[in-house]
mmCIF file with all atom_site columns, C-alpha atoms in Angstrom:
data_model
loop_
_atom_site.group_PDB
_atom_site.id
_atom_site.type_symbol
_atom_site.label_atom_id
_atom_site.label_alt_id
_atom_site.label_comp_id
_atom_site.label_asym_id
_atom_site.label_entity_id
_atom_site.label_seq_id
_atom_site.pdbx_PDB_ins_code
_atom_site.Cartn_x
_atom_site.Cartn_y
_atom_site.Cartn_z
_atom_site.occupancy
_atom_site.B_iso_or_equiv
_atom_site.pdbx_formal_charge
_atom_site.auth_seq_id
_atom_site.auth_comp_id
_atom_site.auth_asym_id
_atom_site.auth_atom_id
_atom_site.pdbx_PDB_model_num
ATOM 1   C CA . UNK A 1 1   ? 69.966 37.181  156.739 1.00 0.00 ? 33  UNK A CA 1
ATOM 2   C CA . UNK A 1 2   ? 70.047 37.676  152.977 1.00 0.00 ? 34  UNK A CA 1
ATOM 3   C CA . UNK A 1 3   ? 72.996 40.047  153.461 1.00 0.00 ? 35  UNK A CA 1
ATOM 4   C CA . UNK A 1 4   ? 75.300 37.099  154.186 1.00 0.00 ? 36  UNK A CA 1
ATOM 5   C CA . UNK A 1 5   ? 75.543 36.527  150.429 1.00 0.00 ? 37  UNK A CA 1
ATOM 6   C CA . UNK A 1 6   ? 77.220 39.924  150.047 1.00 0.00 ? 38  UNK A CA 1
ATOM 7   C CA . UNK A 1 7   ? 80.309 38.734  151.941 1.00 0.00 ? 39  UNK A CA 1
ATOM 8   C CA . UNK A 1 8   ? 82.188 37.921  148.761 1.00 0.00 ? 40  UNK A CA 1
ATOM 9   C CA . UNK A 1 9   ? 85.595 37.608  150.478 1.00 0.00 ? 41  UNK A CA 1
ATOM 10  C CA . UNK A 1 10  ? 84.425 35.273  153.263 1.00 0.00 ? 42  UNK A CA 1
ATOM 11  C CA . UNK A 1 11  ? 86.701 32.212  153.330 1.00 0.00 ? 43  UNK A CA 1
ATOM 12  C CA . UNK A 1 12  ? 85.372 30.298  156.366 1.00 0.00 ? 44  UNK A CA 1
ATOM 13  C CA . UNK A 1 13  ? 82.050 30.415  158.153 1.00 0.00 ? 45  UNK A CA 1
ATOM 14  C CA . UNK A 1 14  ? 81.593 28.962  161.647 1.00 0.00 ? 46  UNK A CA 1
ATOM 15  C CA . UNK A 1 15  ? 77.956 28.349  162.583 1.00 0.00 ? 47  UNK A CA 1
ATOM 16  C CA . UNK A 1 16  ? 78.269 25.354  164.923 1.00 0.00 ? 48  UNK A CA 1
ATOM 17  C CA . UNK A 1 17  ? 76.281 24.928  168.141 1.00 0.00 ? 49  UNK A CA 1
ATOM 18  C CA . UNK A 1 18  ? 73.265 26.981  167.125 1.00 0.00 ? 50  UNK A CA 1
ATOM 19  C CA . UNK A 1 19  ? 69.633 26.226  166.298 1.00 0.00 ? 51  UNK A CA 1
ATOM 20  C CA . UNK A 1 20  ? 69.968 26.514  162.526 1.00 0.00 ? 52  UNK A CA 1
ATOM 21  C CA . UNK A 1 21  ? 67.487 24.510  160.475 1.00 0.00 ? 53  UNK A CA 1
ATOM 22  C CA . UNK A 1 22  ? 67.595 23.506  156.837 1.00 0.00 ? 54  UNK A CA 1
ATOM 23  C CA . UNK A 1 23  ? 65.250 26.341  155.855 1.00 0.00 ? 55  UNK A CA 1
ATOM 24  C CA . UNK A 1 24  ? 67.452 28.992  157.474 1.00 0.00 ? 56  UNK A CA 1
ATOM 25  C CA . UNK A 1 25  ? 69.675 29.517  154.426 1.00 0.00 ? 57  UNK A CA 1
ATOM 26  C CA . UNK A 1 26  ? 68.764 32.334  152.022 1.00 0.00 ? 58  UNK A CA 1
ATOM 27  C CA . UNK A 1 27  ? 69.180 31.839  148.243 1.00 0.00 ? 59  UNK A CA 1
ATOM 28  C CA . UNK A 1 28  ? 71.995 34.414  148.338 1.00 0.00 ? 60  UNK A CA 1
ATOM 29  C CA . UNK A 1 29  ? 74.069 31.928  150.347 1.00 0.00 ? 61  UNK A CA 1
ATOM 30  C CA . UNK A 1 30  ? 75.477 30.590  147.071 1.00 0.00 ? 62  UNK A CA 1
ATOM 31  C CA . UNK A 1 31  ? 76.810 34.068  146.186 1.00 0.00 ? 63  UNK A CA 1
ATOM 32  C CA . UNK A 1 32  ? 79.965 33.629  148.277 1.00 0.00 ? 64  UNK A CA 1
ATOM 33  C CA . UNK A 1 33  ? 82.605 32.641  145.718 1.00 0.00 ? 65  UNK A CA 1
ATOM 34  C CA . UNK A 1 34  ? 85.455 32.566  148.254 1.00 0.00 ? 66  UNK A CA 1
ATOM 35  C CA . UNK A 1 35  ? 83.792 30.293  150.822 1.00 0.00 ? 67  UNK A CA 1
ATOM 36  C CA . UNK A 1 36  ? 86.003 27.242  151.282 1.00 0.00 ? 68  UNK A CA 1
ATOM 37  C CA . UNK A 1 37  ? 85.072 26.111  154.805 1.00 0.00 ? 69  UNK A CA 1
ATOM 38  C CA . UNK A 1 38  ? 81.665 25.733  156.413 1.00 0.00 ? 70  UNK A CA 1
ATOM 39  C CA . UNK A 1 39  ? 81.182 24.448  159.946 1.00 0.00 ? 71  UNK A CA 1
ATOM 40  C CA . UNK A 1 40  ? 77.639 23.547  161.002 1.00 0.00 ? 72  UNK A CA 1
ATOM 41  C CA . UNK A 1 41  ? 78.074 20.914  163.694 1.00 0.00 ? 73  UNK A CA 1
ATOM 42  C CA . UNK A 1 42  ? 75.343 20.407  166.285 1.00 0.00 ? 74  UNK A CA 1
ATOM 43  C CA . UNK A 1 43  ? 72.464 22.273  164.671 1.00 0.00 ? 75  UNK A CA 1
ATOM 44  C CA . UNK A 1 44  ? 68.956 21.262  163.575 1.00 0.00 ? 76  UNK A CA 1
ATOM 45  C CA . UNK A 1 45  ? 69.589 20.320  159.944 1.00 0.00 ? 77  UNK A CA 1
ATOM 46  C CA . UNK A 1 46  ? 67.389 17.459  158.735 1.00 0.00 ? 78  UNK A CA 1
ATOM 47  C CA . UNK A 1 47  ? 68.805 17.574  155.210 1.00 0.00 ? 79  UNK A CA 1
ATOM 48  C CA . UNK A 1 48  ? 71.609 19.276  153.323 1.00 0.00 ? 80  UNK A CA 1
ATOM 49  C CA . UNK A 1 49  ? 70.353 22.742  152.357 1.00 0.00 ? 81  UNK A CA 1
ATOM 50  C CA . UNK A 1 50  ? 70.040 23.230  148.600 1.00 0.00 ? 82  UNK A CA 1
ATOM 51  C CA . UNK A 1 51  ? 71.962 26.492  148.983 1.00 0.00 ? 83  UNK A CA 1
ATOM 52  C CA . UNK A 1 52  ? 75.128 24.444  149.693 1.00 0.00 ? 84  UNK A CA 1
ATOM 53  C CA . UNK A 1 53  ? 74.995 22.649  146.390 1.00 0.00 ? 85  UNK A CA 1
ATOM 54  C CA . UNK A 1 54  ? 76.038 25.743  144.455 1.00 0.00 ? 86  UNK A CA 1
ATOM 55  C CA . UNK A 1 55  ? 79.197 26.175  146.549 1.00 0.00 ? 87  UNK A CA 1
ATOM 56  C CA . UNK A 1 56  ? 81.386 24.073  144.290 1.00 0.00 ? 88  UNK A CA 1
ATOM 57  C CA . UNK A 1 57  ? 84.580 25.758  145.483 1.00 0.00 ? 89  UNK A CA 1
ATOM 58  C CA . UNK A 1 58  ? 84.030 24.480  149.057 1.00 0.00 ? 90  UNK A CA 1
ATOM 59  C CA . UNK A 1 59  ? 86.893 22.381  150.431 1.00 0.00 ? 91  UNK A CA 1
ATOM 60  C CA . UNK A 1 60  ? 85.781 21.669  154.023 1.00 0.00 ? 92  UNK A CA 1
ATOM 61  C CA . UNK A 1 61  ? 82.269 20.878  155.179 1.00 0.00 ? 93  UNK A CA 1
ATOM 62  C CA . UNK A 1 62  ? 81.398 19.853  158.732 1.00 0.00 ? 94  UNK A CA 1
ATOM 63  C CA . UNK A 1 63  ? 77.819 18.714  159.351 1.00 0.00 ? 95  UNK A CA 1
ATOM 64  C CA . UNK A 1 64  ? 78.336 16.491  162.423 1.00 0.00 ? 96  UNK A CA 1
ATOM 65  C CA . UNK A 1 65  ? 75.572 15.775  164.901 1.00 0.00 ? 97  UNK A CA 1
ATOM 66  C CA . UNK A 1 66  ? 72.553 17.035  163.036 1.00 0.00 ? 98  UNK A CA 1
ATOM 67  C CA . UNK A 1 67  ? 69.563 14.972  161.838 1.00 0.00 ? 99  UNK A CA 1
ATOM 68  C CA . UNK A 1 68  ? 70.567 14.389  158.219 1.00 0.00 ? 100 UNK A CA 1
ATOM 69  C CA . UNK A 1 69  ? 69.104 11.143  156.848 1.00 0.00 ? 101 UNK A CA 1
ATOM 70  C CA . UNK A 1 70  ? 70.284 11.324  153.231 1.00 0.00 ? 102 UNK A CA 1
ATOM 71  C CA . UNK A 1 71  ? 72.574 13.179  150.873 1.00 0.00 ? 103 UNK A CA 1
ATOM 72  C CA . UNK A 1 72  ? 71.001 14.308  147.580 1.00 0.00 ? 104 UNK A CA 1
ATOM 73  C CA . UNK A 1 73  ? 72.612 13.183  144.326 1.00 0.00 ? 105 UNK A CA 1
ATOM 74  C CA . UNK A 1 74  ? 73.603 16.797  143.621 1.00 0.00 ? 106 UNK A CA 1
ATOM 75  C CA . UNK A 1 75  ? 75.858 16.639  146.697 1.00 0.00 ? 107 UNK A CA 1
ATOM 76  C CA . UNK A 1 76  ? 78.347 14.760  144.506 1.00 0.00 ? 108 UNK A CA 1
ATOM 77  C CA . UNK A 1 77  ? 78.908 17.942  142.501 1.00 0.00 ? 109 UNK A CA 1
ATOM 78  C CA . UNK A 1 78  ? 80.946 19.416  145.374 1.00 0.00 ? 110 UNK A CA 1
ATOM 79  C CA . UNK A 1 79  ? 84.034 18.028  143.653 1.00 0.00 ? 111 UNK A CA 1
ATOM 80  C CA . UNK A 1 80  ? 86.537 20.276  145.453 1.00 0.00 ? 112 UNK A CA 1
ATOM 81  C CA . UNK A 1 81  ? 85.721 18.916  148.908 1.00 0.00 ? 113 UNK A CA 1
ATOM 82  C CA . UNK A 1 82  ? 88.895 17.767  150.648 1.00 0.00 ? 114 UNK A CA 1
ATOM 83  C CA . UNK A 1 83  ? 87.396 17.132  154.064 1.00 0.00 ? 115 UNK A CA 1
ATOM 84  C CA . UNK A 1 84  ? 83.833 16.071  154.796 1.00 0.00 ? 116 UNK A CA 1
ATOM 85  C CA . UNK A 1 85  ? 82.594 15.318  158.264 1.00 0.00 ? 117 UNK A CA 1
ATOM 86  C CA . UNK A 1 86  ? 79.008 14.157  158.576 1.00 0.00 ? 118 UNK A CA 1
ATOM 87  C CA . UNK A 1 87  ? 79.350 11.991  161.674 1.00 0.00 ? 119 UNK A CA 1
ATOM 88  C CA . UNK A 1 88  ? 76.543 11.404  164.139 1.00 0.00 ? 120 UNK A CA 1
ATOM 89  C CA . UNK A 1 89  ? 73.638 11.773  161.740 1.00 0.00 ? 121 UNK A CA 1
ATOM 90  C CA . UNK A 1 90  ? 71.023 9.322   160.448 1.00 0.00 ? 122 UNK A CA 1
ATOM 91  C CA . UNK A 1 91  ? 72.597 8.317   157.126 1.00 0.00 ? 123 UNK A CA 1
ATOM 92  C CA . UNK A 1 92  ? 71.850 4.790   155.914 1.00 0.00 ? 124 UNK A CA 1
ATOM 93  C CA . UNK A 1 93  ? 73.587 5.122   152.543 1.00 0.00 ? 125 UNK A CA 1
ATOM 94  C CA . UNK A 1 94  ? 75.574 7.456   150.331 1.00 0.00 ? 126 UNK A CA 1
ATOM 95  C CA . UNK A 1 95  ? 74.632 8.721   146.861 1.00 0.00 ? 127 UNK A CA 1
ATOM 96  C CA . UNK A 1 96  ? 75.413 6.340   143.997 1.00 0.00 ? 128 UNK A CA 1
ATOM 97  C CA . UNK A 1 97  ? 77.972 8.758   142.504 1.00 0.00 ? 129 UNK A CA 1
ATOM 98  C CA . UNK A 1 98  ? 79.768 9.493   145.784 1.00 0.00 ? 130 UNK A CA 1
ATOM 99  C CA . UNK A 1 99  ? 83.052 8.437   144.158 1.00 0.00 ? 131 UNK A CA 1
ATOM 100 C CA . UNK A 1 100 ? 82.984 11.569  142.012 1.00 0.00 ? 132 UNK A CA 1
ATOM 101 C CA . UNK A 1 101 ? 84.174 13.423  145.116 1.00 0.00 ? 133 UNK A CA 1
ATOM 102 C CA . UNK A 1 102 ? 87.679 12.576  143.964 1.00 0.00 ? 134 UNK A CA 1
ATOM 103 C CA . UNK A 1 103 ? 89.388 15.396  145.913 1.00 0.00 ? 135 UNK A CA 1
ATOM 104 C CA . UNK A 1 104 ? 88.339 13.986  149.303 1.00 0.00 ? 136 UNK A CA 1
ATOM 105 C CA . UNK A 1 105 ? 91.265 13.319  151.629 1.00 0.00 ? 137 UNK A CA 1
ATOM 106 C CA . UNK A 1 106 ? 89.454 12.959  154.963 1.00 0.00 ? 138 UNK A CA 1
ATOM 107 C CA . UNK A 1 107 ? 85.986 11.494  155.409 1.00 0.00 ? 139 UNK A CA 1
ATOM 108 C CA . UNK A 1 108 ? 84.171 11.172  158.735 1.00 0.00 ? 140 UNK A CA 1
ATOM 109 C CA . UNK A 1 109 ? 81.034 9.016   158.539 1.00 0.00 ? 141 UNK A CA 1
ATOM 110 C CA . UNK A 1 110 ? 81.137 7.489   162.005 1.00 0.00 ? 142 UNK A CA 1
ATOM 111 C CA . UNK A 1 111 ? 78.028 7.196   164.120 1.00 0.00 ? 143 UNK A CA 1
ATOM 112 C CA . UNK A 1 112 ? 75.483 6.791   161.326 1.00 0.00 ? 144 UNK A CA 1
ATOM 113 C CA . UNK A 1 113 ? 73.549 3.708   160.199 1.00 0.00 ? 145 UNK A CA 1
ATOM 114 C CA . UNK A 1 114 ? 75.401 3.062   156.926 1.00 0.00 ? 146 UNK A CA 1
ATOM 115 C CA . UNK A 1 115 ? 74.931 -0.510  155.727 1.00 0.00 ? 147 UNK A CA 1
ATOM 116 C CA . UNK A 1 116 ? 76.886 -0.428  152.469 1.00 0.00 ? 148 UNK A CA 1
ATOM 117 C CA . UNK A 1 117 ? 79.062 1.832   150.345 1.00 0.00 ? 149 UNK A CA 1
ATOM 118 C CA . UNK A 1 118 ? 78.291 2.618   146.698 1.00 0.00 ? 150 UNK A CA 1
ATOM 119 C CA . UNK A 1 119 ? 80.426 0.875   144.063 1.00 0.00 ? 151 UNK A CA 1
ATOM 120 C CA . UNK A 1 120 ? 81.712 4.267   142.929 1.00 0.00 ? 152 UNK A CA 1
ATOM 121 C CA . UNK A 1 121 ? 83.347 4.815   146.332 1.00 0.00 ? 153 UNK A CA 1
ATOM 122 C CA . UNK A 1 122 ? 86.693 3.676   144.920 1.00 0.00 ? 154 UNK A CA 1
ATOM 123 C CA . UNK A 1 123 ? 86.730 6.879   142.877 1.00 0.00 ? 155 UNK A CA 1
ATOM 124 C CA . UNK A 1 124 ? 87.826 8.718   146.024 1.00 0.00 ? 156 UNK A CA 1
ATOM 125 C CA . UNK A 1 125 ? 91.431 8.224   144.921 1.00 0.00 ? 157 UNK A CA 1
ATOM 126 C CA . UNK A 1 126 ? 92.943 10.887  147.204 1.00 0.00 ? 158 UNK A CA 1
ATOM 127 C CA . UNK A 1 127 ? 91.301 9.578   150.366 1.00 0.00 ? 159 UNK A CA 1
ATOM 128 C CA . UNK A 1 128 ? 93.837 9.236   153.194 1.00 0.00 ? 160 UNK A CA 1
ATOM 129 C CA . UNK A 1 129 ? 91.646 8.896   156.292 1.00 0.00 ? 161 UNK A CA 1
ATOM 130 C CA . UNK A 1 130 ? 88.293 7.119   156.397 1.00 0.00 ? 162 UNK A CA 1
ATOM 131 C CA . UNK A 1 131 ? 86.252 6.856   159.587 1.00 0.00 ? 163 UNK A CA 1
ATOM 132 C CA . UNK A 1 132 ? 83.332 4.426   159.392 1.00 0.00 ? 164 UNK A CA 1
ATOM 133 C CA . UNK A 1 133 ? 83.134 3.206   162.982 1.00 0.00 ? 165 UNK A CA 1
ATOM 134 C CA . UNK A 1 134 ? 79.761 2.793   164.690 1.00 0.00 ? 166 UNK A CA 1
ATOM 135 C CA . UNK A 1 135 ? 77.755 2.022   161.558 1.00 0.00 ? 167 UNK A CA 1
ATOM 136 C CA . UNK A 1 136 ? 75.941 -1.093  160.296 1.00 0.00 ? 168 UNK A CA 1
ATOM 137 C CA . UNK A 1 137 ? 78.450 -2.432  157.759 1.00 0.00 ? 169 UNK A CA 1
ATOM 138 C CA . UNK A 1 138 ? 78.408 -6.213  157.392 1.00 0.00 ? 170 UNK A CA 1
ATOM 139 C CA . UNK A 1 139 ? 81.502 -6.422  155.185 1.00 0.00 ? 171 UNK A CA 1
ATOM 140 C CA . UNK A 1 140 ? 84.395 -4.347  153.999 1.00 0.00 ? 172 UNK A CA 1
ATOM 141 C CA . UNK A 1 141 ? 83.621 -3.850  150.338 1.00 0.00 ? 173 UNK A CA 1
ATOM 142 C CA . UNK A 1 142 ? 86.196 -4.184  147.559 1.00 0.00 ? 174 UNK A CA 1
ATOM 143 C CA . UNK A 1 143 ? 85.637 -0.565  146.455 1.00 0.00 ? 175 UNK A CA 1
ATOM 144 C CA . UNK A 1 144 ? 87.553 0.539   149.572 1.00 0.00 ? 176 UNK A CA 1
ATOM 145 C CA . UNK A 1 145 ? 90.571 -1.350  148.188 1.00 0.00 ? 177 UNK A CA 1
ATOM 146 C CA . UNK A 1 146 ? 90.703 1.085   145.263 1.00 0.00 ? 178 UNK A CA 1
ATOM 147 C CA . UNK A 1 147 ? 91.478 3.958   147.643 1.00 0.00 ? 179 UNK A CA 1
ATOM 148 C CA . UNK A 1 148 ? 95.217 3.379   147.330 1.00 0.00 ? 180 UNK A CA 1
ATOM 149 C CA . UNK A 1 149 ? 96.316 6.408   149.386 1.00 0.00 ? 181 UNK A CA 1
ATOM 150 C CA . UNK A 1 150 ? 94.382 5.302   152.462 1.00 0.00 ? 182 UNK A CA 1
ATOM 151 C CA . UNK A 1 151 ? 96.488 5.647   155.613 1.00 0.00 ? 183 UNK A CA 1
ATOM 152 C CA . UNK A 1 152 ? 93.777 5.327   158.282 1.00 0.00 ? 184 UNK A CA 1
ATOM 153 C CA . UNK A 1 153 ? 90.720 3.085   158.054 1.00 0.00 ? 185 UNK A CA 1
ATOM 154 C CA . UNK A 1 154 ? 88.506 2.801   161.113 1.00 0.00 ? 186 UNK A CA 1
ATOM 155 C CA . UNK A 1 155 ? 85.612 0.318   160.912 1.00 0.00 ? 187 UNK A CA 1
ATOM 156 C CA . UNK A 1 156 ? 85.317 -0.458  164.631 1.00 0.00 ? 188 UNK A CA 1
ATOM 157 C CA . UNK A 1 157 ? 81.934 -1.348  166.069 1.00 0.00 ? 189 UNK A CA 1
ATOM 158 C CA . UNK A 1 158 ? 80.149 -2.465  162.901 1.00 0.00 ? 190 UNK A CA 1
ATOM 159 C CA . UNK A 1 159 ? 78.749 -5.897  162.067 1.00 0.00 ? 191 UNK A CA 1
ATOM 160 C CA . UNK A 1 160 ? 81.676 -7.125  159.944 1.00 0.00 ? 192 UNK A CA 1
ATOM 161 C CA . UNK A 1 161 ? 82.150 -10.886 160.156 1.00 0.00 ? 193 UNK A CA 1
ATOM 162 C CA . UNK A 1 162 ? 85.235 -11.322 157.977 1.00 0.00 ? 194 UNK A CA 1
ATOM 163 C CA . UNK A 1 163 ? 87.901 -9.209  156.359 1.00 0.00 ? 195 UNK A CA 1
#
């Protein structure tokens, strides 16, 4: 409902395991200045709702197991994201400016169809854990080598022929 935008003190919102579609979000959704965590796993999202893109203070976003095929360029404006989980969707690529998400520490992209990472990916300088298993990568790109704080890198079950 539109009234959800009036919850100005809401810090975390758990909406997983429902039947929420992309069109379910009212414009007032962006009026929640305190929202830092949003959990929407296992819903019916076929794209990232535009209402999310105004939530620049968001630090945790979980969109696992939906039907998302692409991330819009404006997604890269969520520069305060520390943890992003978008596993089990239909992503084939990431936006060109994905590296501008420089606050990211944990990134779950497993179970998509990602073939390559954008050159800007190395801009994710705070990244500690990167999960890329079960994708379509054919090589481990040099941009990953610029993520100097990386502690966990999982690229199991891809199509990588050499390291």
